[in-house]
PDB file of C-alpha atoms in Angstrom:
ATOM      1  CA  MET U   1    -147.588  31.596 -50.036  1.00  0.00           C
ATOM      2  CA  SER U   2    -147.708  28.337 -48.228  1.00  0.00           C
ATOM      3  CA  SER U   3    -149.811  26.409 -45.846  1.00  0.00           C
ATOM      4  CA  ASP U   4    -147.248  26.530 -43.357  1.00  0.00           C
ATOM      5  CA  GLU U   5    -146.650  30.076 -43.966  1.00  0.00           C
ATOM      6  CA  LYS U   6    -142.483  29.156 -45.403  1.00  0.00           C
ATOM      7  CA  VAL U   7    -141.980  32.256 -46.768  1.00  0.00           C
ATOM      8  CA  LYS U   8    -138.771  33.179 -44.648  1.00  0.00           C
ATOM      9  CA  GLY U   9    -137.952  36.498 -43.799  1.00  0.00           C
ATOM     10  CA  PRO U  10    -139.771  39.862 -43.226  1.00  0.00           C
ATOM     11  CA  ILE U  11    -143.633  39.423 -43.327  1.00  0.00           C
ATOM     12  CA  LEU U  12    -144.210  42.827 -42.357  1.00  0.00           C
ATOM     13  CA  PRO U  13    -141.468  45.110 -42.860  1.00  0.00           C
ATOM     14  CA  VAL U  14    -143.832  48.044 -43.242  1.00  0.00           C
ATOM     15  CA  VAL U  15    -145.235  47.897 -40.081  1.00  0.00           C
ATOM     16  CA  LEU U  16    -142.091  46.903 -37.569  1.00  0.00           C
ATOM     17  CA  ILE U  17    -139.493  49.161 -39.559  1.00  0.00           C
ATOM     18  CA  LEU U  18    -141.098  51.706 -38.262  1.00  0.00           C
ATOM     19  CA  VAL U  19    -139.682  51.143 -34.853  1.00  0.00           C
ATOM     20  CA  LEU U  20    -136.078  50.354 -35.913  1.00  0.00           C
ATOM     21  CA  CYS U  21    -134.331  52.643 -34.762  1.00  0.00           C
ATOM     22  CA  GLY U  22    -135.523  56.285 -36.230  1.00  0.00           C
ATOM     23  CA  VAL U  23    -135.257  53.872 -39.237  1.00  0.00           C
ATOM     24  CA  ILE U  24    -137.886  54.648 -41.621  1.00  0.00           C
ATOM     25  CA  ALA U  25    -139.232  51.304 -41.793  1.00  0.00           C
ATOM     26  CA  ILE U  26    -142.093  51.090 -43.244  1.00  0.00           C
ATOM     27  CA  VAL U  27    -140.566  52.199 -46.123  1.00  0.00           C
ATOM     28  CA  TYR U  28    -139.613  52.632 -49.521  1.00  0.00           C
ATOM     29  CA  TYR U  29    -138.592  51.256 -52.707  1.00  0.00           C
ATOM     30  CA  TYR U  30    -135.523  53.228 -55.102  1.00  0.00           C
ATOM     31  CA  TRP U  31    -136.237  54.769 -58.161  1.00  0.00           C
ATOM     32  CA  LEU U  32    -134.068  54.226 -60.356  1.00  0.00           C
ATOM     33  CA  GLU U  33    -133.438  58.126 -62.522  1.00  0.00           C
ATOM     34  CA  ARG U  34    -131.271  57.447 -64.828  1.00  0.00           C
ATOM     35  CA  GLU U  35    -128.791  60.359 -65.926  1.00  0.00           C
ATOM     36  CA  ARG U  36    -129.910  62.858 -68.433  1.00  0.00           C
ATOM     37  CA  GLU U  37    -127.654  63.384 -70.917  1.00  0.00           C
ATOM     38  CA  ALA U  38    -127.658  66.920 -72.471  1.00  0.00           C
ATOM     39  CA  SER U  39    -125.424  67.832 -75.313  1.00  0.00           C
ATOM     40  CA  PRO U  40    -125.311  71.261 -76.892  1.00  0.00           C
ATOM     41  CA  PRO U  41    -125.867  72.081 -80.314  1.00  0.00           C
ATOM     42  CA  ALA U  42    -122.702  72.035 -82.460  1.00  0.00           C
ATOM     43  CA  LEU U  43    -121.022  75.015 -84.604  1.00  0.00           C
ATOM     44  CA  ALA U  44    -120.964  74.242 -88.158  1.00  0.00           C
ATOM     45  CA  GLU U  45    -116.855  75.180 -87.825  1.00  0.00           C
ATOM     46  CA  ALA U  46    -116.080  72.778 -84.382  1.00  0.00           C
ATOM     47  CA  PRO U  47    -116.999  69.362 -83.297  1.00  0.00           C
ATOM     48  CA  PRO U  48    -119.650  68.036 -81.096  1.00  0.00           C
ATOM     49  CA  SER U  49    -119.488  69.009 -77.771  1.00  0.00           C
ATOM     50  CA  PRO U  50    -118.676  65.995 -75.568  1.00  0.00           C
ATOM     51  CA  PRO U  51    -122.495  65.118 -73.730  1.00  0.00           C
ATOM     52  CA  VAL U  52    -122.788  66.899 -70.463  1.00  0.00           C
ATOM     53  CA  LYS U  53    -123.968  64.656 -67.525  1.00  0.00           C
ATOM     54  CA  VAL U  54    -126.680  65.831 -65.032  1.00  0.00           C
ATOM     55  CA  GLU U  55    -126.968  64.709 -61.805  1.00  0.00           C
ATOM     56  CA  PRO U  56    -130.050  63.140 -60.280  1.00  0.00           C
ATOM     57  CA  GLN U  57    -131.547  65.611 -58.100  1.00  0.00           C
ATOM     58  CA  ILE U  58    -132.234  65.443 -54.538  1.00  0.00           C
ATOM     59  CA  ARG U  59    -135.874  65.868 -54.169  1.00  0.00           C
ATOM     60  CA  HIS U  60    -135.837  64.906 -50.199  1.00  0.00           C
ATOM     61  CA  PRO U  61    -133.156  66.468 -48.412  1.00  0.00           C
ATOM     62  CA  ILE U  62    -132.200  65.122 -45.172  1.00  0.00           C
ATOM     63  CA  PRO U  63    -131.619  68.347 -42.408  1.00  0.00           C
ATOM     64  CA  ALA U  64    -128.223  68.917 -40.964  1.00  0.00           C
ATOM     65  CA  PRO U  65    -128.155  67.177 -37.409  1.00  0.00           C
ATOM     66  CA  GLN U  66    -127.765  70.717 -34.949  1.00  0.00           C
ATOM     67  CA  PRO U  67    -124.603  70.596 -33.449  1.00  0.00           C
ATOM     68  CA  SER U  68    -124.148  70.117 -30.033  1.00  0.00           C
ATOM     69  CA  GLU U  69    -122.155  69.482 -27.320  1.00  0.00           C
ATOM     70  CA  GLU U  70    -123.759  66.098 -25.874  1.00  0.00           C
ATOM     71  CA  ALA U  71    -123.419  64.892 -29.489  1.00  0.00           C
ATOM     72  CA  LYS U  72    -121.666  61.766 -29.950  1.00  0.00           C
ATOM     73  CA  PRO U  73    -119.461  60.746 -33.402  1.00  0.00           C
ATOM     74  CA  LEU U  74    -121.572  58.852 -35.722  1.00  0.00           C
ATOM     75  CA  PRO U  75    -119.402  55.076 -35.351  1.00  0.00           C
ATOM     76  CA  PRO U  76    -118.045  53.816 -38.823  1.00  0.00           C
ATOM     77  CA  LEU U  77    -120.687  51.736 -40.528  1.00  0.00           C
ATOM     78  CA  SER U  78    -118.756  48.955 -39.751  1.00  0.00           C
ATOM     79  CA  ASP U  79    -119.449  49.374 -35.877  1.00  0.00           C
ATOM     80  CA  SER U  80    -123.072  50.566 -35.514  1.00  0.00           C
ATOM     81  CA  ASP U  81    -124.326  47.914 -34.507  1.00  0.00           C
ATOM     82  CA  GLU U  82    -124.221  47.931 -31.057  1.00  0.00           C
ATOM     83  CA  PRO U  83    -124.919  51.926 -31.451  1.00  0.00           C
ATOM     84  CA  ILE U  84    -128.208  51.452 -33.208  1.00  0.00           C
ATOM     85  CA  ARG U  85    -129.470  48.560 -30.874  1.00  0.00           C
ATOM     86  CA  ASP U  86    -128.888  51.460 -28.200  1.00  0.00           C
ATOM     87  CA  ALA U  87    -130.740  54.038 -29.910  1.00  0.00           C
ATOM     88  CA  ALA U  88    -133.394  51.435 -30.541  1.00  0.00           C
ATOM     89  CA  ALA U  89    -133.952  50.849 -27.244  1.00  0.00           C
ATOM     90  CA  THR U  90    -135.491  54.681 -26.692  1.00  0.00           C
ATOM     91  CA  LEU U  91    -137.697  53.673 -28.883  1.00  0.00           C
ATOM     92  CA  ILE U  92    -139.142  49.931 -28.492  1.00  0.00           C
ATOM     93  CA  ASP U  93    -138.065  47.400 -25.198  1.00  0.00           C
ATOM     94  CA  LYS U  94    -135.099  45.983 -26.054  1.00  0.00           C
ATOM     95  CA  ALA U  95    -137.160  42.614 -25.495  1.00  0.00           C
ATOM     96  CA  SER U  96    -139.144  43.344 -28.410  1.00  0.00           C
ATOM     97  CA  LEU U  97    -136.527  44.256 -31.249  1.00  0.00           C
ATOM     98  CA  ASP U  98    -134.889  41.068 -30.095  1.00  0.00           C
ATOM     99  CA  ARG U  99    -137.937  39.457 -30.573  1.00  0.00           C
ATOM    100  CA  LEU U 100    -138.932  40.604 -33.910  1.00  0.00           C
ATOM    101  CA  PHE U 101    -135.401  41.260 -35.685  1.00  0.00           C
ATOM    102  CA  ASN U 102    -132.166  40.206 -37.006  1.00  0.00           C
ATOM    103  CA  THR U 103    -129.431  42.930 -35.369  1.00  0.00           C
ATOM    104  CA  VAL U 104    -126.287  41.607 -36.362  1.00  0.00           C
ATOM    105  CA  ASN U 105    -125.147  44.270 -40.151  1.00  0.00           C
ATOM    106  CA  ILE U 106    -128.639  46.124 -38.982  1.00  0.00           C
ATOM    107  CA  VAL U 107    -127.652  48.857 -41.646  1.00  0.00           C
ATOM    108  CA  ARG U 108    -127.383  47.027 -44.027  1.00  0.00           C
ATOM    109  CA  ARG U 109    -130.830  45.218 -43.405  1.00  0.00           C
ATOM    110  CA  VAL U 110    -132.479  48.396 -43.229  1.00  0.00           C
ATOM    111  CA  VAL U 111    -130.713  50.062 -46.946  1.00  0.00           C
ATOM    112  CA  VAL U 112    -131.875  46.758 -49.011  1.00  0.00           C
ATOM    113  CA  THR U 113    -135.795  46.075 -47.685  1.00  0.00           C
ATOM    114  CA  ILE U 114    -136.217  49.884 -48.159  1.00  0.00           C
ATOM    115  CA  GLU U 115    -135.329  49.002 -51.613  1.00  0.00           C
ATOM    116  CA  ASP U 116    -137.029  45.801 -52.695  1.00  0.00           C
ATOM    117  CA  LEU U 117    -140.575  46.347 -50.327  1.00  0.00           C
ATOM    118  CA  PRO U 118    -141.063  48.370 -53.835  1.00  0.00           C
ATOM    119  CA  ARG U 119    -140.117  45.749 -56.538  1.00  0.00           C
ATOM    120  CA  LYS U 120    -142.249  42.353 -57.028  1.00  0.00           C
ATOM    121  CA  LYS U 121    -139.890  40.739 -54.179  1.00  0.00           C
ATOM    122  CA  MET U 122    -137.900  41.094 -51.098  1.00  0.00           C
ATOM    123  CA  GLY U 123    -134.791  39.327 -50.872  1.00  0.00           C
ATOM    124  CA  GLN U 124    -134.563  36.847 -47.790  1.00  0.00           C
ATOM    125  CA  ARG U 125    -130.810  36.995 -46.889  1.00  0.00           C
ATOM    126  CA  TYR U 126    -130.967  40.405 -45.273  1.00  0.00           C
ATOM    127  CA  ALA U 127    -133.821  40.125 -44.180  1.00  0.00           C
ATOM    128  CA  LEU U 128    -134.747  42.980 -41.562  1.00  0.00           C
ATOM    129  CA  ALA U 129    -138.103  40.908 -39.532  1.00  0.00           C
ATOM    130  CA  LYS U 130    -138.273  38.160 -38.664  1.00  0.00           C
ATOM    131  CA  PRO U 131    -141.582  36.524 -39.606  1.00  0.00           C
ATOM    132  CA  VAL U 132    -145.016  37.011 -37.271  1.00  0.00           C
ATOM    133  CA  ALA U 133    -146.208  34.192 -34.833  1.00  0.00           C
ATOM    134  CA  GLY U 134    -148.485  31.644 -36.005  1.00  0.00           C
ATOM    135  CA  GLN U 135    -150.101  29.769 -39.423  1.00  0.00           C
ATOM    136  CA  PHE U 136    -151.422  31.000 -42.250  1.00  0.00           C
ATOM    137  CA  VAL U 137    -154.582  29.373 -42.612  1.00  0.00           C
ATOM    138  CA  THR U 138    -157.799  30.118 -45.870  1.00  0.00           C
ATOM    139  CA  ALA U 139    -160.720  29.832 -46.338  1.00  0.00           C
ATOM    140  CA  GLY U 140    -162.189  27.311 -48.240  1.00  0.00           C
ATOM    141  CA  LYS U 141    -160.695  24.600 -50.279  1.00  0.00           C
ATOM    142  CA  GLY U 142    -159.840  22.924 -53.421  1.00  0.00           C
ATOM    143  CA  ASP U 143    -160.902  26.110 -56.680  1.00  0.00           C
ATOM    144  CA  ASP U 144    -162.483  27.949 -53.432  1.00  0.00           C
ATOM    145  CA  ILE U 145    -159.309  29.196 -51.486  1.00  0.00           C
ATOM    146  CA  SER U 146    -159.407  32.525 -49.522  1.00  0.00           C
ATOM    147  CA  ILE U 147    -157.071  34.899 -47.172  1.00  0.00           C
ATOM    148  CA  HIS U 148    -159.216  33.876 -43.787  1.00  0.00           C
ATOM    149  CA  PRO U 149    -160.072  36.645 -41.238  1.00  0.00           C
ATOM    150  CA  ASN U 150    -158.490  35.617 -37.943  1.00  0.00           C
ATOM    151  CA  ASN U 151    -155.087  36.477 -39.697  1.00  0.00           C
ATOM    152  CA  TYR U 152    -154.799  39.766 -39.142  1.00  0.00           C
ATOM    153  CA  ARG U 153    -154.837  39.142 -35.767  1.00  0.00           C
ATOM    154  CA  ARG U 154    -151.537  38.265 -36.256  1.00  0.00           C
ATOM    155  CA  TYR U 155    -150.585  41.426 -37.264  1.00  0.00           C
ATOM    156  CA  THR U 156    -152.603  43.455 -34.916  1.00  0.00           C
ATOM    157  CA  PRO U 157    -150.127  43.212 -32.013  1.00  0.00           C
ATOM    158  CA  TYR U 158    -146.718  44.991 -33.865  1.00  0.00           C
ATOM    159  CA  VAL U 159    -149.700  47.673 -35.764  1.00  0.00           C
ATOM    160  CA  ARG U 160    -150.034  49.002 -32.033  1.00  0.00           C
ATOM    161  CA  LEU U 161    -146.529  48.349 -31.447  1.00  0.00           C
ATOM    162  CA  ALA U 162    -146.112  50.773 -34.301  1.00  0.00           C
ATOM    163  CA  GLU U 163    -148.638  53.012 -33.276  1.00  0.00           C
ATOM    164  CA  VAL U 164    -147.315  54.314 -30.047  1.00  0.00           C
ATOM    165  CA  VAL U 165    -144.098  55.295 -31.303  1.00  0.00           C
ATOM    166  CA  ASP U 166    -142.905  58.907 -31.349  1.00  0.00           C
ATOM    167  CA  THR U 167    -143.154  59.714 -35.507  1.00  0.00           C
ATOM    168  CA  LYS U 168    -140.857  62.980 -34.070  1.00  0.00           C
ATOM    169  CA  LYS U 169    -138.450  60.843 -32.667  1.00  0.00           C
ATOM    170  CA  LEU U 170    -137.925  58.618 -35.065  1.00  0.00           C
ATOM    171  CA  VAL U 171    -137.871  60.826 -37.309  1.00  0.00           C
ATOM    172  CA  ALA U 172    -134.941  62.844 -35.947  1.00  0.00           C
ATOM    173  CA  LEU U 173    -132.831  59.236 -34.685  1.00  0.00           C
ATOM    174  CA  TYR U 174    -133.909  58.324 -38.770  1.00  0.00           C
ATOM    175  CA  THR U 175    -132.169  61.964 -39.267  1.00  0.00           C
ATOM    176  CA  TYR U 176    -128.275  61.379 -36.539  1.00  0.00           C
ATOM    177  CA  PHE U 177    -128.049  58.158 -38.381  1.00  0.00           C
ATOM    178  CA  TYR U 178    -128.461  58.839 -41.914  1.00  0.00           C
ATOM    179  CA  PRO U 179    -125.325  59.109 -43.040  1.00  0.00           C
ATOM    180  CA  LEU U 180    -124.456  55.990 -41.883  1.00  0.00           C
ATOM    181  CA  PHE U 181    -127.655  54.502 -45.176  1.00  0.00           C
ATOM    182  CA  GLN U 182    -125.935  56.882 -47.419  1.00  0.00           C
ATOM    183  CA  GLU U 183    -122.657  54.866 -46.550  1.00  0.00           C
ATOM    184  CA  GLU U 184    -124.450  51.766 -47.029  1.00  0.00           C
ATOM    185  CA  TYR U 185    -126.812  52.472 -49.878  1.00  0.00           C
ATOM    186  CA  LYS U 186    -123.467  54.162 -52.454  1.00  0.00           C
ATOM    187  CA  ASN U 187    -121.940  50.146 -51.473  1.00  0.00           C
ATOM    188  CA  LEU U 188    -125.273  48.983 -52.686  1.00  0.00           C
ATOM    189  CA  GLY U 189    -124.538  49.965 -55.822  1.00  0.00           C
ATOM    190  CA  TYR U 190    -126.097  53.589 -55.725  1.00  0.00           C
ATOM    191  CA  PRO U 191    -123.076  56.174 -55.682  1.00  0.00           C
ATOM    192  CA  LYS U 192    -124.772  59.015 -57.230  1.00  0.00           C
ATOM    193  CA  LYS U 193    -128.845  58.519 -55.476  1.00  0.00           C
ATOM    194  CA  TYR U 194    -130.022  59.918 -52.165  1.00  0.00           C
ATOM    195  CA  PHE U 195    -131.689  56.976 -50.327  1.00  0.00           C
ATOM    196  CA  ASN U 196    -134.223  59.227 -48.472  1.00  0.00           C
ATOM    197  CA  ASP U 197    -135.453  59.608 -52.378  1.00  0.00           C
ATOM    198  CA  ARG U 198    -136.075  55.725 -51.896  1.00  0.00           C
ATOM    199  CA  VAL U 199    -137.623  56.083 -48.313  1.00  0.00           C
ATOM    200  CA  VAL U 200    -140.555  59.198 -49.480  1.00  0.00           C
ATOM    201  CA  GLU U 201    -140.667  57.082 -52.640  1.00  0.00           C
ATOM    202  CA  THR U 202    -141.513  53.518 -50.419  1.00  0.00           C
ATOM    203  CA  ILE U 203    -143.772  54.786 -48.842  1.00  0.00           C
ATOM    204  CA  ASP U 204    -146.013  56.206 -51.248  1.00  0.00           C
ATOM    205  CA  ASP U 205    -146.286  52.931 -52.895  1.00  0.00           C
ATOM    206  CA  LEU U 206    -147.180  51.975 -49.925  1.00  0.00           C
ATOM    207  CA  LEU U 207    -149.215  54.228 -49.299  1.00  0.00           C
ATOM    208  CA  ALA U 208    -151.000  54.004 -52.396  1.00  0.00           C
ATOM    209  CA  ALA U 209    -151.709  50.615 -51.269  1.00  0.00           C
ATOM    210  CA  PRO U 210    -155.389  48.789 -52.348  1.00  0.00           C
ATOM    211  CA  GLU U 211    -157.608  48.720 -49.367  1.00  0.00           C
ATOM    212  CA  ILE U 212    -159.419  45.275 -50.252  1.00  0.00           C
ATOM    213  CA  LYS U 213    -163.007  45.102 -47.458  1.00  0.00           C
ATOM    214  CA  ALA U 214    -163.996  41.805 -49.886  1.00  0.00           C
ATOM    215  CA  THR U 215    -162.699  38.298 -49.535  1.00  0.00           C
ATOM    216  CA  ILE U 216    -160.176  38.063 -50.930  1.00  0.00           C
ATOM    217  CA  ARG U 217    -159.422  34.835 -52.917  1.00  0.00           C
ATOM    218  CA  LEU U 218    -156.432  33.023 -53.702  1.00  0.00           C
ATOM    219  CA  VAL U 219    -154.632  29.863 -55.867  1.00  0.00           C
ATOM    220  CA  GLN U 220    -152.105  27.754 -54.823  1.00  0.00           C
ATOM    221  CA  PRO U 221    -150.390  26.149 -58.896  1.00  0.00           C
ATOM    222  CA  LYS U 222    -147.578  24.574 -57.127  1.00  0.00           C
ATOM    223  CA  VAL U 223    -146.117  24.747 -52.987  1.00  0.00           C
ATOM    224  CA  MET U 224    -146.820  28.527 -52.815  1.00  0.00           C
ATOM    225  CA  TYR U 225    -150.701  30.251 -52.357  1.00  0.00           C
ATOM    226  CA  GLU U 226    -150.673  33.546 -55.498  1.00  0.00           C
ATOM    227  CA  TYR U 227    -153.783  35.855 -55.452  1.00  0.00           C
ATOM    228  CA  ALA U 228    -156.425  34.976 -57.617  1.00  0.00           C
ATOM    229  CA  ASP U 229    -156.499  38.338 -59.171  1.00  0.00           C
ATOM    230  CA  PRO U 230    -153.567  39.099 -61.465  1.00  0.00           C
ATOM    231  CA  ASN U 231    -154.064  43.062 -60.602  1.00  0.00           C
ATOM    232  CA  LEU U 232    -153.329  41.911 -56.982  1.00  0.00           C
ATOM    233  CA  GLU U 233    -150.704  39.505 -57.951  1.00  0.00           C
ATOM    234  CA  ALA U 234    -149.089  42.026 -60.221  1.00  0.00           C
ATOM    235  CA  LEU U 235    -148.728  44.993 -57.185  1.00  0.00           C
ATOM    236  CA  SER U 236    -145.397  45.021 -54.822  1.00  0.00           C
ATOM    237  CA  ALA U 237    -144.024  43.291 -51.908  1.00  0.00           C
ATOM    238  CA  GLY U 238    -144.779  46.456 -49.845  1.00  0.00           C
ATOM    239  CA  GLN U 239    -148.262  46.702 -50.981  1.00  0.00           C
ATOM    240  CA  LYS U 240    -149.201  42.575 -51.470  1.00  0.00           C
ATOM    241  CA  ILE U 241    -148.256  42.954 -47.468  1.00  0.00           C
ATOM    242  CA  MET U 242    -150.282  46.331 -46.855  1.00  0.00           C
ATOM    243  CA  ILE U 243    -153.322  43.661 -47.953  1.00  0.00           C
ATOM    244  CA  ARG U 244    -152.140  40.626 -46.356  1.00  0.00           C
ATOM    245  CA  MET U 245    -152.794  42.442 -43.090  1.00  0.00           C
ATOM    246  CA  GLY U 246    -155.963  43.441 -43.527  1.00  0.00           C
ATOM    247  CA  PRO U 247    -157.620  46.717 -44.134  1.00  0.00           C
ATOM    248  CA  ASP U 248    -158.500  47.713 -41.024  1.00  0.00           C
ATOM    249  CA  ASN U 249    -154.654  46.923 -40.073  1.00  0.00           C
ATOM    250  CA  ALA U 250    -153.661  48.316 -43.358  1.00  0.00           C
ATOM    251  CA  ALA U 251    -154.955  51.300 -42.498  1.00  0.00           C
ATOM    252  CA  ARG U 252    -153.522  52.324 -39.520  1.00  0.00           C
ATOM    253  CA  VAL U 253    -150.430  52.461 -41.021  1.00  0.00           C
ATOM    254  CA  LYS U 254    -150.588  54.427 -43.847  1.00  0.00           C
ATOM    255  CA  THR U 255    -151.601  57.029 -41.054  1.00  0.00           C
ATOM    256  CA  LYS U 256    -149.003  56.447 -39.824  1.00  0.00           C
ATOM    257  CA  LEU U 257    -146.693  56.143 -42.457  1.00  0.00           C
ATOM    258  CA  GLN U 258    -147.988  59.984 -43.508  1.00  0.00           C
ATOM    259  CA  GLU U 259    -147.266  61.037 -40.488  1.00  0.00           C
ATOM    260  CA  ILE U 260    -143.457  59.659 -40.930  1.00  0.00           C
ATOM    261  CA  ARG U 261    -143.994  61.263 -44.598  1.00  0.00           C
ATOM    262  CA  ARG U 262    -145.055  65.235 -43.245  1.00  0.00           C
ATOM    263  CA  GLU U 263    -141.964  64.890 -40.422  1.00  0.00           C
ATOM    264  CA  LEU U 264    -140.189  63.289 -43.131  1.00  0.00           C
ATOM    265  CA  THR U 265    -140.754  66.258 -46.056  1.00  0.00           C
ATOM    266  CA  THR U 266    -141.738  69.382 -44.184  1.00  0.00           C
ATOM    267  CA  PRO U 267    -138.967  71.803 -44.658  1.00  0.00           C
ATOM    268  CA  ARG U 268    -136.823  73.322 -40.933  1.00  0.00           C
TER     269      ARG U 268
END
């Protein structure tokens, strides 16, 4: 964080992705599960058998959409921006969509954001959400700097927007477009991983963000602010965002995340 909020990219993706076209957007990090190798015992009179690769098990399968005469076939990934923007308009008005999001290469932006949230840092090239308006405000000076409570108010309108989104409709749209997200996840280097497992895992990472009601101290070793508490500074990028929006907003976001997680993981 810099004194004039120079950090570019998705300042509030954990809230904003919630309202983007059926994409679980408070989303959640990719768990690198390595392929396990199992070798059967070799017989004394025979050479050892080659190792058998065990494919990672899908933990949170997406239910197949029910066939319908009205259902349109999915567009190819390369032409998916417009259909997704149209779907997003059923969850959030177009003016808000254009104001809050970067809507070119949407599928890639969603996948990359979900992948990055549980990491220590988030990339900026494929930022999905636009920066929150206003300047980052601190209290104190010198060696006694903290986050000013007025910063939390900047996030409240986005939290309210996320709260009014219909969770069932959000997940239904996400399920409909899911093959595109899975295709892009493979394109980005995860051919044997299941994207929805990453979504659920990222949600869990965000839900695990600590609840800080005390004053949050900062240090400024260079240009960017850092948390003075090394335990906070070591948190994932998504958890830092949860702390940065303030305890009340974070609690409301967690409530919405829990709704989405239940809808995503309840067997049908």
